[in-house]
Coordinates of C-alpha atoms in Angstrom, one line a residue:
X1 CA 45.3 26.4 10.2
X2 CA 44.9 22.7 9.3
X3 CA 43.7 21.9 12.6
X4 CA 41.1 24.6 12.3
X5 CA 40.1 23.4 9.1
X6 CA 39.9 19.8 10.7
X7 CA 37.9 20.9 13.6
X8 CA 35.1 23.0 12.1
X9 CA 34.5 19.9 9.7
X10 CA 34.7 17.8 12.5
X11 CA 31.6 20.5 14.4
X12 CA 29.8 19.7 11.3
X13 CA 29.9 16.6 10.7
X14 CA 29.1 16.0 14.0
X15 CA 25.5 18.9 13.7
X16 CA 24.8 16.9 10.6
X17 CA 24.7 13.7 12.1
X18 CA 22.4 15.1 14.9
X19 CA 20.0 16.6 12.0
X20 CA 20.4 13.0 10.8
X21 CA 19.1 11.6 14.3
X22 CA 16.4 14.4 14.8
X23 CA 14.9 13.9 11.6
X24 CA 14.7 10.4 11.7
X25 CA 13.6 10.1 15.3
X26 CA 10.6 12.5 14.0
X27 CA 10.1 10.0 11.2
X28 CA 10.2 7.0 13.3
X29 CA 7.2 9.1 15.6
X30 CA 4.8 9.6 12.9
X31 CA 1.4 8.4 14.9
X32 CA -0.7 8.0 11.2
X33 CA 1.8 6.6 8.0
X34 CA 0.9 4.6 5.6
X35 CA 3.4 2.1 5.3
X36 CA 3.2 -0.5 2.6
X37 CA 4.9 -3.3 0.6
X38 CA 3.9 -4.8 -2.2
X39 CA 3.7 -8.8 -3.0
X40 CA 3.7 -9.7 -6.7
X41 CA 3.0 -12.8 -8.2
X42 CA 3.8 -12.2 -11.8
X43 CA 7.7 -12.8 -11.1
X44 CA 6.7 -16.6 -10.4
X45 CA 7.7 -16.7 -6.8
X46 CA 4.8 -19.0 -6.2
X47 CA 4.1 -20.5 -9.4
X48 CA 3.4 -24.0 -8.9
X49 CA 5.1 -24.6 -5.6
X50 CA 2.0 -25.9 -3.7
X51 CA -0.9 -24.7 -1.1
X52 CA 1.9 -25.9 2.0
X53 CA 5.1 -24.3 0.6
X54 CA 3.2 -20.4 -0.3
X55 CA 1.1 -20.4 2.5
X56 CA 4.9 -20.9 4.6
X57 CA 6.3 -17.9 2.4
X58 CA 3.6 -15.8 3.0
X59 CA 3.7 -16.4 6.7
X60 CA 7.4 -15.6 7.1
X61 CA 6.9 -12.3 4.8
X62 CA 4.1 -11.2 6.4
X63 CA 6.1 -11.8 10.2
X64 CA 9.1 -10.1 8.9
X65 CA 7.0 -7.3 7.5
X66 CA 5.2 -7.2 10.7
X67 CA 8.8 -6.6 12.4
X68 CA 9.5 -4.1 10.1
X69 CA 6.7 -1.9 10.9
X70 CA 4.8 -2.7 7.8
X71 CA 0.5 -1.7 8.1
X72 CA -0.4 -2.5 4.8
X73 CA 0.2 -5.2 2.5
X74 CA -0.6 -5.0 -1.4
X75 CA -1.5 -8.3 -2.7
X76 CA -1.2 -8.7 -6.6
X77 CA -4.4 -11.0 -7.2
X78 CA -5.2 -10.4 -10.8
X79 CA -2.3 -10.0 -13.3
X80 CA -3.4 -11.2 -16.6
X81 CA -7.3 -11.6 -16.3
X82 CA -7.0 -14.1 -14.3
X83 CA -7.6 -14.7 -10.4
X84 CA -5.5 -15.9 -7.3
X85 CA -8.9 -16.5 -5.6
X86 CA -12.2 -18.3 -7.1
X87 CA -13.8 -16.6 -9.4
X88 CA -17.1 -16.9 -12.2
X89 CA -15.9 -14.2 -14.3
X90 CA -11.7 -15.2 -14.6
X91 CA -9.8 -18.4 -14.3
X92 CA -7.3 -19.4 -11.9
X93 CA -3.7 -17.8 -12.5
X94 CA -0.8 -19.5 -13.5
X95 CA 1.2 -17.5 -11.7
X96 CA 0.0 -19.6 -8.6
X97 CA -0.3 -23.3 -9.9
X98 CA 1.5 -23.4 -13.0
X99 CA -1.5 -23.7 -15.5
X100 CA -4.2 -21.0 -16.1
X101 CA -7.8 -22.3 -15.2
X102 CA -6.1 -24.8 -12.8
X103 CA -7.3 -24.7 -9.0
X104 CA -5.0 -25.2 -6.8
X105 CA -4.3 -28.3 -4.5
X106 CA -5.1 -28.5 -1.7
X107 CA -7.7 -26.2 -2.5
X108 CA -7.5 -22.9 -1.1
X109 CA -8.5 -19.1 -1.4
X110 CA -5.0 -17.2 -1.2
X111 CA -6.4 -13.3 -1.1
X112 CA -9.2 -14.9 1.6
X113 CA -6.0 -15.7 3.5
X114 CA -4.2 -13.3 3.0
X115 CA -6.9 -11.0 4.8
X116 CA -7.2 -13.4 7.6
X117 CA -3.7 -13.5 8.6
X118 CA -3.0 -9.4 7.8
X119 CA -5.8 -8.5 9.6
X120 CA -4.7 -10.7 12.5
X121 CA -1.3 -8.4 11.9
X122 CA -3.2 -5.5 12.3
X123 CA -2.5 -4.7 8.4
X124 CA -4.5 -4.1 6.0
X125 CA -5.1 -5.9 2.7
X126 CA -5.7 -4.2 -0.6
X127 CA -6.4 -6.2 -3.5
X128 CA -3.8 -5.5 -6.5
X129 CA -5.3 -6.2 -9.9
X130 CA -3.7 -5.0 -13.4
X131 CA -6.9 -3.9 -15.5
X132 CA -5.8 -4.0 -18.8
X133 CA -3.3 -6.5 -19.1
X134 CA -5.1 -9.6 -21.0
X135 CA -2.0 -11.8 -21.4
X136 CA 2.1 -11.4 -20.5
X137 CA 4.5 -12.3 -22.5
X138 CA 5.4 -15.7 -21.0
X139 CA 1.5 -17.2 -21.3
X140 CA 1.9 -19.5 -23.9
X141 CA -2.0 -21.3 -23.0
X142 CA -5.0 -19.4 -22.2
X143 CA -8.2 -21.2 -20.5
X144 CA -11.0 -22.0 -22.1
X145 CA -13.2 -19.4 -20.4
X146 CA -10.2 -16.4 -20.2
X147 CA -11.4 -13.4 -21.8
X148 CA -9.3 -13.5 -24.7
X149 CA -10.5 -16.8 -26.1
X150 CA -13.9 -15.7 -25.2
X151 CA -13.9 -12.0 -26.7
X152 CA -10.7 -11.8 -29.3
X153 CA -12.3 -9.0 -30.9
X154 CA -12.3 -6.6 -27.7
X155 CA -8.1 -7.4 -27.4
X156 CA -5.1 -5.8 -28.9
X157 CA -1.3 -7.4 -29.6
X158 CA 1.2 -5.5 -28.7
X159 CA 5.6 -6.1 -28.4
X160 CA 4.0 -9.6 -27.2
X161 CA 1.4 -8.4 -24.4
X162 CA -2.4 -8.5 -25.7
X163 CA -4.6 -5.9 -24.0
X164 CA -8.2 -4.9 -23.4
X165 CA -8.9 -2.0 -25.9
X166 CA -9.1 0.8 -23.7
X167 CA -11.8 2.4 -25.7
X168 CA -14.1 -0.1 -25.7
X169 CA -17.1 0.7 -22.8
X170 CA -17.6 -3.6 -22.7
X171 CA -13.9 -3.7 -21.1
X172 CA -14.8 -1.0 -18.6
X173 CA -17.9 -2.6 -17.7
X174 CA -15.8 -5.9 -17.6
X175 CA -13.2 -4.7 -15.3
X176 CA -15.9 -2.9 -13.0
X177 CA -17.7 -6.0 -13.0
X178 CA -14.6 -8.0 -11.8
X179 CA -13.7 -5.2 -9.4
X180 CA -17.1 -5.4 -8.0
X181 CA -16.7 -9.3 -7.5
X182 CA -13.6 -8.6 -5.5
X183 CA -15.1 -5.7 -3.0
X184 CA -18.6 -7.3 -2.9
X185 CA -17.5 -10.9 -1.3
X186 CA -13.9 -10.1 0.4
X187 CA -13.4 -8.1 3.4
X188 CA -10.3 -6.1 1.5
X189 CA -9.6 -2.8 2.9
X190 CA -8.8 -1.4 -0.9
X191 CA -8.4 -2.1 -4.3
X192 CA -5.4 -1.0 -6.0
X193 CA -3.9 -0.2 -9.4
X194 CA -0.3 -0.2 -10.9
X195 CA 1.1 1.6 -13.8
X196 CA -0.6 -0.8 -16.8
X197 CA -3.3 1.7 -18.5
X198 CA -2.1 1.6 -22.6
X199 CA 1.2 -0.5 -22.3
X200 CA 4.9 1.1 -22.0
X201 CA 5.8 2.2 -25.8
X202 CA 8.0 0.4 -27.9
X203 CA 10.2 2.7 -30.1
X204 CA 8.9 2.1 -34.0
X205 CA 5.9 0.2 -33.2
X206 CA 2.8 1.8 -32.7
X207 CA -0.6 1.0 -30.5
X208 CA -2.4 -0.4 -33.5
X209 CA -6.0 0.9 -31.8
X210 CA -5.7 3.5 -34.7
X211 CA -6.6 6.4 -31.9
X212 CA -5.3 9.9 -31.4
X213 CA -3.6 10.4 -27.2
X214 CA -6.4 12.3 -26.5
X215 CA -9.0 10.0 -27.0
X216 CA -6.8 7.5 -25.4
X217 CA -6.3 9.8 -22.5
X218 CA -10.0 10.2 -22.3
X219 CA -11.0 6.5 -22.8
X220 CA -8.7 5.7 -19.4
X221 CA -10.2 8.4 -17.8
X222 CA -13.6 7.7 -18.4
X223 CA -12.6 3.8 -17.2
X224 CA -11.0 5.5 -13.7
X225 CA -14.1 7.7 -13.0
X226 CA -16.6 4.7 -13.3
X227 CA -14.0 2.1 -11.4
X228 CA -14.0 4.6 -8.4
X229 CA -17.8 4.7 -8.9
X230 CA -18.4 1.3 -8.6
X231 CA -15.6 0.4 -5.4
X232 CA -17.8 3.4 -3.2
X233 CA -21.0 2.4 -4.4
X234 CA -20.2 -1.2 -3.3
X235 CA -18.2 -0.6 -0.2
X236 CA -17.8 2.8 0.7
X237 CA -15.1 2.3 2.6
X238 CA -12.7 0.4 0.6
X239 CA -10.4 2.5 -0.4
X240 CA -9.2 3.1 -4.3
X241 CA -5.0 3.8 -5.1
X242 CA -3.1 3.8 -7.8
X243 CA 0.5 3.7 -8.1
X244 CA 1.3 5.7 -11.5
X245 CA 4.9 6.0 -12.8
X246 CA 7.0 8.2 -11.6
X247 CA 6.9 11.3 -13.8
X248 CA 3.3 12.7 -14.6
X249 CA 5.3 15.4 -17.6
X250 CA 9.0 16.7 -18.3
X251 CA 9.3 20.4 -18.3
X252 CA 9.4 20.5 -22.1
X253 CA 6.2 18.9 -22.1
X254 CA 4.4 21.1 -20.1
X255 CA 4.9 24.7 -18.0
X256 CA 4.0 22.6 -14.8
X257 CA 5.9 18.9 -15.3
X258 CA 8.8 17.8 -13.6
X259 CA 12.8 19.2 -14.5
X260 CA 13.0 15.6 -16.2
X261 CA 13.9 13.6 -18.9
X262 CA 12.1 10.0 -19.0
X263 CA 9.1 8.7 -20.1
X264 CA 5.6 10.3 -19.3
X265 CA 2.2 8.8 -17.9
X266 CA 0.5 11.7 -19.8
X267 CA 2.1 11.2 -23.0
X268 CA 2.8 7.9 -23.2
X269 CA 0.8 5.9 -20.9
X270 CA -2.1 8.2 -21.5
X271 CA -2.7 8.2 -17.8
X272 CA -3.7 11.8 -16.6
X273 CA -3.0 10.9 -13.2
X274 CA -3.3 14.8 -11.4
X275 CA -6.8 14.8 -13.6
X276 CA -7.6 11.8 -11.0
X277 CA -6.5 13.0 -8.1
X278 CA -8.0 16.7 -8.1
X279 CA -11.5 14.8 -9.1
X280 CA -11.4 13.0 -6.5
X281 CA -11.4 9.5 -8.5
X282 CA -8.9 8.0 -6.2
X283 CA -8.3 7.8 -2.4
X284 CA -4.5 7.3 -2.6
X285 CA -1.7 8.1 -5.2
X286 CA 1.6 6.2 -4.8
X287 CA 4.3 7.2 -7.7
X288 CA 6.6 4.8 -7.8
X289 CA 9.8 6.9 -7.4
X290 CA 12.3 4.4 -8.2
X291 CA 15.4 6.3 -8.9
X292 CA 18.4 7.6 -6.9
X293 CA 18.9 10.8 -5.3
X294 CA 21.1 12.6 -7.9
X295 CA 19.4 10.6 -11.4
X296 CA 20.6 12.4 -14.2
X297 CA 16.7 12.0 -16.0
X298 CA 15.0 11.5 -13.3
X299 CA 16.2 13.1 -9.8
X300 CA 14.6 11.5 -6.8
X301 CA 14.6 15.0 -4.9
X302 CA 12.8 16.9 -7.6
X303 CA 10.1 14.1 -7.9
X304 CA 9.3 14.0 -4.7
X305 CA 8.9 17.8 -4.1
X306 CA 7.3 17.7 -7.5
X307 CA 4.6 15.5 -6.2
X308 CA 4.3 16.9 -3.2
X309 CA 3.3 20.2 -5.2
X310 CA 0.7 18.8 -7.7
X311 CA -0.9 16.0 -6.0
X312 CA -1.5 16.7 -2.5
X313 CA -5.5 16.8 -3.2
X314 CA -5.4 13.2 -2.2
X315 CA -3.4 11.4 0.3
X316 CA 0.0 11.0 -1.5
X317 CA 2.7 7.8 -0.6
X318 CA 6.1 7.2 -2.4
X319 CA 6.7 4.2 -3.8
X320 CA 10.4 2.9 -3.1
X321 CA 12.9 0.8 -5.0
X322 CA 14.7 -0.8 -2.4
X323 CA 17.6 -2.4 -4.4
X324 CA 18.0 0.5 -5.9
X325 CA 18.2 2.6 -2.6
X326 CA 20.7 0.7 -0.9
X327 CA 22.5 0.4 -4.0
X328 CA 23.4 4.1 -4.1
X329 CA 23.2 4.1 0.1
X330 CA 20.5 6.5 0.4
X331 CA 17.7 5.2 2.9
X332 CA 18.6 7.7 5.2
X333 CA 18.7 10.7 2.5
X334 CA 15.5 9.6 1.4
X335 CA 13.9 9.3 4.7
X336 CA 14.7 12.8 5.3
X337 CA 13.3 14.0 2.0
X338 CA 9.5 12.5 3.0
X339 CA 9.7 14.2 6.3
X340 CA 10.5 17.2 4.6
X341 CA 8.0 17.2 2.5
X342 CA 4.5 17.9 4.2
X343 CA 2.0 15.8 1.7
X344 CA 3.7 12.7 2.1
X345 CA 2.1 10.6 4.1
X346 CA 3.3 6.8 3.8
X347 CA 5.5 4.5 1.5
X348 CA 5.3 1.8 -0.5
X349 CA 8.2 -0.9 -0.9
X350 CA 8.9 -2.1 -4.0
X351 CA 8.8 -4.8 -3.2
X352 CA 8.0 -6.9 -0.3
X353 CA 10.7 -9.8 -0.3
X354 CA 14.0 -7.2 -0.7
X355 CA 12.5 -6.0 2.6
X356 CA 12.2 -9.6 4.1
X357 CA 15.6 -10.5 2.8
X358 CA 16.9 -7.2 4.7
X359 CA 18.8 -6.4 1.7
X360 CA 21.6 -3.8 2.7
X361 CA 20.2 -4.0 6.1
X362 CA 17.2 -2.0 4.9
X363 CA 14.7 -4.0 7.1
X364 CA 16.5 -4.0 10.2
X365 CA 17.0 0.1 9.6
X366 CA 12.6 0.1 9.5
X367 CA 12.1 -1.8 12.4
X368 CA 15.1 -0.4 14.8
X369 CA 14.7 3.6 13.8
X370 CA 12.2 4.7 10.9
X371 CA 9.5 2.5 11.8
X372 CA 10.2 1.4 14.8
X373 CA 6.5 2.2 16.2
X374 CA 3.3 1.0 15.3
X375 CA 1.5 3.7 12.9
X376 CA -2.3 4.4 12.0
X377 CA -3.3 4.6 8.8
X378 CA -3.6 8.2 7.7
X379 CA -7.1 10.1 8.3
X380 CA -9.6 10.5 4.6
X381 CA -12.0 12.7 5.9
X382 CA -13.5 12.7 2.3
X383 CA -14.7 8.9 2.7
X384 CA -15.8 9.5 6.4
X385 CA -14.1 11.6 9.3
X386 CA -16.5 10.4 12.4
X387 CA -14.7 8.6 15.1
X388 CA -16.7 5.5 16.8
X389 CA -17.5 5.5 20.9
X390 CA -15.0 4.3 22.6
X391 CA -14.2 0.6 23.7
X392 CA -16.7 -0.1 27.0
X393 CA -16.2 -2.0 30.1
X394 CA -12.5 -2.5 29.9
X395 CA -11.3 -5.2 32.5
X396 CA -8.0 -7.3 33.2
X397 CA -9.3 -10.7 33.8
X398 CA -7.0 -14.1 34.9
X399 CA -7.2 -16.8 32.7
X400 CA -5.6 -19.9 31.5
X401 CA -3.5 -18.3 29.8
X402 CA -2.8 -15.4 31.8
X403 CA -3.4 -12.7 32.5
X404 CA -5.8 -10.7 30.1
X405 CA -7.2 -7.3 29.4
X406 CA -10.4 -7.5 27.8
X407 CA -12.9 -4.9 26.3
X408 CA -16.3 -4.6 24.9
X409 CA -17.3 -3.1 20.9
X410 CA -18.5 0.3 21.1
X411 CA -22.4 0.3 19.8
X412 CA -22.5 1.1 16.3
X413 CA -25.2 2.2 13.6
X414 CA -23.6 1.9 10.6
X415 CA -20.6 1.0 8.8
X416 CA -19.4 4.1 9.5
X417 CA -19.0 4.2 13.8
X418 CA -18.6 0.5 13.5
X419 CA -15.3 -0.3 15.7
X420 CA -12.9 -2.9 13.2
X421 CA -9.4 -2.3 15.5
X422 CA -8.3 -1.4 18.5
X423 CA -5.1 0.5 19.4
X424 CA -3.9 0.0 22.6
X425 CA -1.3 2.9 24.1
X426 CA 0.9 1.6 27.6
X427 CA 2.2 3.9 30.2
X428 CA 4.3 3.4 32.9
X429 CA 3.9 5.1 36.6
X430 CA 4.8 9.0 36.2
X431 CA 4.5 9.2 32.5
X432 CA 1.6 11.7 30.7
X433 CA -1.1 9.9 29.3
X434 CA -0.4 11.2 25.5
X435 CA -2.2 8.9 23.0
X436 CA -0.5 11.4 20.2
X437 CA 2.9 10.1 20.9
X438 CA 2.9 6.8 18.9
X439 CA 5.9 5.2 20.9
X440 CA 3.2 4.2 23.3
X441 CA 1.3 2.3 21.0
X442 CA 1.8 -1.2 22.0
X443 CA -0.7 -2.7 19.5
X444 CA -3.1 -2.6 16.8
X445 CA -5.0 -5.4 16.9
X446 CA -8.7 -6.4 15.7
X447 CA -9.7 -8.5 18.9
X448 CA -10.8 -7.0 22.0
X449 CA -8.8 -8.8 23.9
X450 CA -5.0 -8.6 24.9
X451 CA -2.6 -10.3 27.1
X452 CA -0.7 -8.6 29.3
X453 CA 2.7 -8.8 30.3
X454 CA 2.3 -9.3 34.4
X455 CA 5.3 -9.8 36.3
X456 CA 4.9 -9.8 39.9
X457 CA 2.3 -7.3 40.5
X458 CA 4.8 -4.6 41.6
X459 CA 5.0 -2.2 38.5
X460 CA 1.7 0.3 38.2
X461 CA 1.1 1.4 34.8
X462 CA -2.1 2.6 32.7
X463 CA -3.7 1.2 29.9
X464 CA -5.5 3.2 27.3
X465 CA -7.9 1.4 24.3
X466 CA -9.2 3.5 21.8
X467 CA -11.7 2.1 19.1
X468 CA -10.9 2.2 15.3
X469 CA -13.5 2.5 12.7
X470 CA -12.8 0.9 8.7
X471 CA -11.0 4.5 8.3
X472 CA -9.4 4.2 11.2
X473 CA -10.6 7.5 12.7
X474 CA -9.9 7.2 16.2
X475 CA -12.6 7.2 19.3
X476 CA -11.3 8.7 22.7
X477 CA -9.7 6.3 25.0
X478 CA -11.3 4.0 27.7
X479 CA -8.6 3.6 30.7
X480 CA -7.4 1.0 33.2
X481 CA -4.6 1.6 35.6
X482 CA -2.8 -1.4 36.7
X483 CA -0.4 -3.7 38.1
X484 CA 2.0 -6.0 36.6

């Protein structure tokens, strides 16, 4: 009887751990996932350590990321009213040379490099700002032109943060203009909000604004509508997320919020963030669903599903805590819960660096199984859904450095069919030619150029380029069969 016992736990441990290696070979074959990682400034990693020594921490992140399968990088460029680039309307940061208003030395433009080198990745860039945040609780000297010094009377204190008064129209404009700054002169591929709307309540001290939730609820809401106004009325195609946190309503709040106890963007934040997302006034919506599988207030699995119920209007991505993931040594468990659910469409890491460290071998787990092929960003047919022509006169030519296959733009008309990446799918002699199967994506790259591997000439294989527009919607594929 024992051995009976031992062997049908031994046939089910062993089904489960091919369920395990299904699902997370269909994970790792997702052709279109976003799949992101936050960079943060405002825990000091770069404060004051010079234009040489970030631009080398940047690189290395961005490489690792690149092995781990990453497509999209979130940037943090504005976390107090300030600016990690040059700016008219906000000083320089601190938080990158140690002194607000201070330019850095050498002198340098970090989110205009930061789009160089991730679109030289084949990742995109989105520019992270905090909009109301005016000054964090370690700013002890504001610059002479910071908004605070300037306009003291649009600002609130509060638990040692002072913010923008939400319900003032000249901070919307403000933030709009600055928002406008950013998409008008940098090639970003979005712009991207966290969780800072009215700041995280302090038990016993209220928002001293003297204003019901509702009008606060309704002050944010008016500020989201207009910000998505003015990104698409600049740039069409930049792209507008927001990463809320993690539990819109509990269940005693409201007949359609989460089986949760915790604190609430509606409530407390004043953020009503599925009021966004079924108006349309966002383009992505990344919760940041930091807690473990199991939470006593705040089950992973319930969020997730809960999510995946009420905000699927818009494209919806999970943000992850990866500390706290490998911590309870549930990457895999979670993995399986985003393929399970059918409106998730990408990830977030929170945040960047625990993924570069490969903390609990989470890294290495992205880039040998879950991500272990390139990905396309997912499709937002309500921004634009036309695919560009496809790549012309592809040719393999020799050069000095080897050899090369090169391809021409597609002819464009407007932003819209204008080619800005190429994906380039390899297969070998005998194989289908199935651009849907992303494991023969070989690279995403914005030249029109790529070397080959050549050999000896003895191995036939065909080449397929397909043309990528800002959305990424996909042209059909120009062809080149081969030797190498």
């Amino acid at each position: 009887m024992k051995r009976m016992v031992n062997s049908r736990w031994m046939m089910v441990i062993a089904l489960s751990f091919v369920i395990c290696h299904l699902s997370v070979s269909r994970v790792a074959a997702q052709k279109r996932e976003f799949r992101g990682a936050w960079i943060q400034c405002v825990n000091g990693q770069f404060q004051g350590i010079g234009t040489e020594k970030m631009q080398q921490t940047l690189t290395y992140q961005l490489d690792e990321l690149q092995k781990d399968g990453v497509n999209a990088i979130i940037f943090q460029v504005r976390p107090e009213c300030d600016a990690l680039y040059p700016s008219t309307l906000e000083p320089w940061s601190r938080f990158l040379t140690g002194q607000q208003g201070r330019a850095p030395q050498p002198y340098w433009d970090p989110l205009q490099w930061m789009i160089e080198q991730c679109h030289a990745r084949g990742m995109e860039l989105h520019a992270w700002i905090n909009p109301y945040r005016a000054k964090t609780k370690g700013t002890v000297a504001l610059s002479v032109n910071h908004v605070v010094i300037q306009h003291p009377e649009r600002c609130f204190d509060y638990d040692g943060l002072t913010i923008l008064n939400p319900a003032l129209p000249e901070n919307r404009d403000y933030i709009c203009a600055v928002a406008r700054d950013i998409v008008s002169r940098y090639d970003v591929d979005g712009i991207h909000m966290d969780d800072y709307f009215y700041p995280y309540p302090v038990a016993g001290v209220p928002l001293p604004d003297g204003k019901t939730p509702d009008q606060r609820r309704e002050y944010v809401n008016q500020f989201i509508k207009q910000f998505y106004e003015t990104v698409h009325q600049t740039k069409p195609w930049v792209k507008v997320g927001i990463s809320p946190f993690g539990i819109y309503r509990n269940k005693r709040s409201s007949d359609i919020g989460s089986d949760t106890n915790g604190l609430q963007n509606y409530d407390d934040l004043y953020a009503d963030i599925l009021l966004w997302v079924n108006n349309g006034w966002l383009d992505y919506c990344v919760p940041q669903i930091y807690w473990e599988i199991g939470n006593k207030a705040a089950d992973y699995q319930t969020l997730i599903q809960w999510w995946g119920q009420y905000a699927s209007a818009r494209p919806l991505f999970i943000g992850e805590d990866i500390e706290r993931t490998v911590k309870a040594n549930q990457q895999a468990a979670k993995q399986q819960l985003h393929n399970q659910v059918p409106a998730v469409q990408g990830t977030v890491l929170w945040y960047a660096k625990a993924a570069v460290d490969d903390t609990g071998n989470y890294g290495t787990n992205l880039r040998q199984q879950y991500w272990r092929y390139p990905a396309l960003q997912p499709l937002m047919p309500f921004l634009d859904k036309k695919a560009p022509g496809k790549p012309r006169s592809v040719r393999p030519v020799w050069t000095n450095d080897g050899y090369v296959l090169f391809w021409t733009a597609p002819k464009a008309k407007s932003w819209s069919d204008e080619a800005t990446r190429y994906a380039v799918y390899r297969f070998a002699k005998g194989e289908k030619v199935n651009t849907d199967d992303p494991s023969h994506i070989i690279a995403v790259t914005s030249s029109t150029w790529l070397k080959l591997p050549y050999v000896n000439g003895s191995q036939k294989f065909t080449y397929v380029v397909t043309a990528l527009d800002r959305l990424q919607n996909e042209s059909k594929g120009a062809k080149k069969k081969l030797k190498l």
